[in-house]
Amino acid sequence: MTILIVEDEPAIADTVLYALQSEGLAAHWVQNGRDALEYAQQHGPELVVLDIGLPDMQGFDVCRQIRSFSNVPIIFLTARNSEIDQVLGLELGADDYVTKPFSPRVLTARIRSRLRTAPERPATGIQIDREGKRILMNGQDLNLTRYEYEILATLIRGTGRVFSRQQLMDSAWDEPDASFDRTIDTHIKTIRQKIRTVDPEADPIETRRGLGYAFRTTPS
Ligand code: CA
């Protein structure tokens, strides 16, 4: 299991590498976007820590390109407030971000929490019926519309991972551009209501403010 560190400043990379290694986590360090993409494609790291200001390309573009072939958790390292706004606003499919200067302990805690959630299975009692385009909760049909089905199925298949509204739209609509962002929020609201009619205590869809939605790994 390897964590890919993409950071052009050796002093920062050293701090991160040291913090991870002292916690027994293996890491591989690259200094630019091109090497990051090559490594991610060939070695499939468990998680990517991605600086935004890289010498050859923006971390945003690295993230977009990684997302075209991988669901690996991505944590951005941001240096300025304007970058945070971009991380949140662009909905790139990043899972988290840490602002510089950061404490190595904070970063490793974030990494550990993403690694914990990534490979786990969805909350119990949820079942996707692909043939019938139905999702069952505790054996009961949630009676989802086509779009609701596609959205929830995407969240369940990527349990633990945050999906941006754009990504959910892409998964559900044939022509994503024709719809407005808020539509996803409306569908999520309806899906939550339908889940509650089956199990009033269940709240398996988590809202990650500014990032999107995720299906929880454990029943809440
Ligand atoms: Ca940099």
Coordinates of C-alpha atoms and ligand atoms in Angstrom, one line a residue:
M1 CA 0.0 0.0 0.0
T2 CA 1.6 3.2 -1.2
I3 CA 0.6 6.9 -0.8
L4 CA 1.6 9.1 -3.7
I5 CA 3.0 12.6 -2.6
V6 CA 3.0 15.2 -5.4
E7 CA 4.9 18.2 -4.2
D8 CA 7.6 20.3 -5.8
E9 CA 9.0 21.7 -2.6
P10 CA 11.5 19.2 -1.1
A11 CA 11.2 20.6 2.4
I12 CA 7.4 20.1 2.5
A13 CA 7.7 16.7 0.8
D14 CA 10.3 15.7 3.4
T15 CA 8.0 16.6 6.3
V16 CA 5.2 14.6 4.8
L17 CA 7.3 11.6 4.0
Y18 CA 8.8 11.6 7.4
A19 CA 5.4 11.9 9.1
L20 CA 4.0 9.0 7.0
Q21 CA 7.0 6.8 7.4
S22 CA 7.0 7.3 11.2
E23 CA 3.4 6.0 11.2
G24 CA 4.4 3.0 9.1
L25 CA 2.8 4.2 5.9
A26 CA 4.8 3.8 2.7
A27 CA 5.0 6.8 0.4
H28 CA 6.3 7.6 -3.1
W29 CA 7.3 11.2 -3.9
V30 CA 7.2 12.9 -7.2
Q31 CA 7.8 16.6 -8.0
N32 CA 5.6 17.3 -11.0
G33 CA 2.2 16.5 -12.6
R34 CA 3.6 14.4 -15.4
D35 CA 5.4 12.0 -13.1
A36 CA 2.3 11.9 -10.8
L37 CA 0.0 10.8 -13.6
E38 CA 2.5 8.2 -14.8
Y39 CA 2.9 6.8 -11.3
A40 CA -0.8 6.8 -10.6
Q41 CA -1.6 5.0 -13.8
Q42 CA 1.2 2.4 -13.5
H43 CA 1.1 1.7 -9.7
G44 CA -2.4 2.5 -8.5
P45 CA -1.5 4.2 -5.2
E46 CA -4.0 3.9 -2.3
L47 CA -4.2 7.7 -1.9
V48 CA -2.8 10.8 -3.5
V49 CA -1.6 13.9 -1.6
L50 CA -1.6 16.6 -4.3
D51 CA 0.0 20.1 -4.3
I52 CA -1.8 22.6 -6.5
G53 CA 1.2 24.8 -7.6
L54 CA 3.3 22.4 -9.6
P55 CA 6.1 23.3 -12.0
D56 CA 4.6 21.7 -15.1
M57 CA 0.8 21.8 -14.5
Q58 CA -1.9 22.8 -12.0
G59 CA -2.8 20.2 -9.4
F60 CA -6.4 20.7 -10.5
D61 CA -5.6 19.3 -13.9
V62 CA -3.7 16.4 -12.4
C63 CA -6.8 15.7 -10.3
R64 CA -9.1 15.8 -13.3
Q65 CA -6.9 13.5 -15.2
I66 CA -6.5 11.0 -12.4
R67 CA -10.3 11.0 -12.0
S68 CA -10.6 9.9 -15.6
F69 CA -9.1 6.5 -14.7
S70 CA -9.2 6.1 -10.9
N71 CA -11.3 6.6 -7.8
V72 CA -8.3 6.9 -5.6
P73 CA -8.8 9.3 -2.6
I74 CA -7.2 12.6 -3.4
I75 CA -6.2 15.2 -0.7
F76 CA -5.2 18.6 -2.0
L77 CA -2.4 20.7 -0.4
T78 CA -3.5 24.3 -0.8
A79 CA -1.4 27.4 -0.2
R80 CA -3.8 30.2 -0.5
N81 CA -7.5 30.9 0.2
S82 CA -8.1 31.4 -3.5
E83 CA -7.0 27.8 -4.0
I84 CA -9.5 26.5 -1.4
D85 CA -12.2 28.4 -3.2
Q86 CA -11.2 26.6 -6.4
V87 CA -11.0 23.2 -4.8
L88 CA -14.5 23.7 -3.4
G89 CA -16.0 25.5 -6.4
L90 CA -14.7 23.4 -9.3
E91 CA -15.9 20.1 -7.8
L92 CA -13.0 18.2 -9.1
G93 CA -13.6 15.1 -7.3
A94 CA -11.1 15.8 -4.5
D95 CA -11.9 14.1 -1.2
D96 CA -10.3 16.6 1.1
Y97 CA -7.9 19.4 1.4
V98 CA -5.3 20.6 3.9
T99 CA -4.0 24.2 4.0
K100 CA -0.3 25.1 4.2
P101 CA 1.3 25.5 6.6
F102 CA -0.1 22.3 8.0
S103 CA 0.8 20.1 10.9
P104 CA 2.1 16.7 9.8
R105 CA -0.1 15.1 12.4
V106 CA -3.2 16.8 10.9
L107 CA -2.3 15.5 7.5
T108 CA -1.6 12.0 8.6
A109 CA -4.9 11.9 10.5
R110 CA -6.8 13.0 7.4
I111 CA -5.0 10.4 5.3
R112 CA -5.8 7.7 7.9
S113 CA -9.4 8.7 7.9
R114 CA -9.6 8.5 4.1
L115 CA -7.8 5.2 4.0
R116 CA -10.2 3.8 6.6
T117 CA -13.3 4.8 4.7
A118 CA -12.1 4.0 1.1
P119 CA -12.1 0.2 0.9
E120 CA -15.1 -0.6 3.2
R121 CA -18.5 -1.9 2.2
P122 CA -21.7 0.1 2.2
A123 CA -24.1 0.3 5.1
T124 CA -25.8 -3.0 5.6
G125 CA -29.2 -3.6 4.3
I126 CA -28.8 -1.9 0.9
Q127 CA -28.9 -3.9 -2.2
I128 CA -28.7 -2.8 -5.9
D129 CA -30.9 -4.8 -8.3
R130 CA -29.2 -3.9 -11.6
E131 CA -31.6 -5.8 -13.9
G132 CA -34.7 -4.2 -12.4
K133 CA -33.0 -0.8 -11.8
R134 CA -34.2 -1.0 -8.3
I135 CA -32.5 -0.4 -4.9
L136 CA -33.7 -2.4 -2.0
M137 CA -33.3 -1.3 1.6
N138 CA -33.9 -4.0 4.2
G139 CA -35.6 -6.0 1.4
Q140 CA -38.0 -3.2 0.5
D141 CA -38.0 -1.4 -2.9
L142 CA -37.2 2.3 -2.4
N143 CA -39.3 3.1 -5.5
L144 CA -36.7 5.4 -7.0
T145 CA -37.1 7.2 -10.3
R146 CA -34.5 6.6 -13.0
Y147 CA -32.4 9.6 -12.0
E148 CA -32.7 8.8 -8.3
Y149 CA -31.6 5.2 -9.0
E150 CA -28.6 6.3 -11.0
I151 CA -27.5 8.8 -8.4
L152 CA -27.9 6.4 -5.4
A153 CA -26.3 3.5 -7.3
T154 CA -23.3 5.6 -8.1
L155 CA -23.0 6.7 -4.4
I156 CA -23.3 3.1 -3.2
R157 CA -20.8 1.7 -5.6
G158 CA -18.3 4.4 -4.5
T159 CA -19.0 4.0 -0.8
G160 CA -16.8 6.2 1.3
R161 CA -15.9 8.4 -1.6
V162 CA -17.1 11.9 -2.1
F163 CA -18.8 12.6 -5.4
S164 CA -19.2 16.1 -6.7
R165 CA -22.6 17.2 -8.0
Q166 CA -21.1 17.3 -11.5
Q167 CA -19.9 13.7 -11.2
L168 CA -23.4 12.6 -10.0
M169 CA -25.0 14.5 -12.9
D170 CA -22.6 12.9 -15.3
S171 CA -23.6 9.4 -14.0
A172 CA -27.3 10.0 -14.2
W173 CA -28.0 12.4 -17.1
D174 CA -27.5 11.7 -20.8
E175 CA -26.9 15.4 -21.3
P176 CA -25.5 16.7 -18.0
D177 CA -25.1 20.2 -19.2
A178 CA -28.8 20.6 -19.8
S179 CA -29.5 20.3 -16.0
F180 CA -28.7 22.7 -13.2
D181 CA -26.5 21.8 -10.3
R182 CA -29.2 22.3 -7.7
T183 CA -31.2 19.4 -9.3
I184 CA -28.8 17.0 -7.6
D185 CA -29.7 18.5 -4.3
T186 CA -33.4 18.1 -5.0
H187 CA -33.0 14.4 -6.0
I188 CA -30.8 13.7 -2.9
K189 CA -33.5 15.2 -0.7
T190 CA -36.1 12.9 -2.3
I191 CA -33.9 9.8 -2.0
R192 CA -33.3 10.6 1.7
Q193 CA -37.1 10.8 2.2
K194 CA -37.7 7.5 0.4
I195 CA -35.0 5.9 2.6
R196 CA -36.6 7.3 5.7
T197 CA -40.0 5.8 4.8
V198 CA -38.3 2.4 4.9
D199 CA -36.1 3.1 7.9
P200 CA -36.8 6.3 9.8
E201 CA -33.4 6.1 11.6
A202 CA -31.3 5.6 8.5
D203 CA -29.2 8.5 7.1
P204 CA -26.7 6.8 4.8
I205 CA -26.0 9.8 2.5
E206 CA -23.5 12.2 3.9
T207 CA -23.3 15.8 2.7
R208 CA -19.7 17.0 2.5
R209 CA -20.0 20.8 2.5
G210 CA -18.6 22.3 -0.7
L211 CA -17.4 18.9 -2.0
G212 CA -20.5 16.9 -2.7
Y213 CA -22.1 13.7 -1.3
A214 CA -20.9 10.4 -0.1
F215 CA -22.5 7.1 1.0
R216 CA -21.4 6.3 4.5
T217 CA -19.5 3.2 5.3
T218 CA -21.3 2.4 8.4
P219 CA -25.0 2.7 9.3
S220 CA -25.6 6.0 11.2
Ligands
CA1 CA 4.2 24.0 -5.0

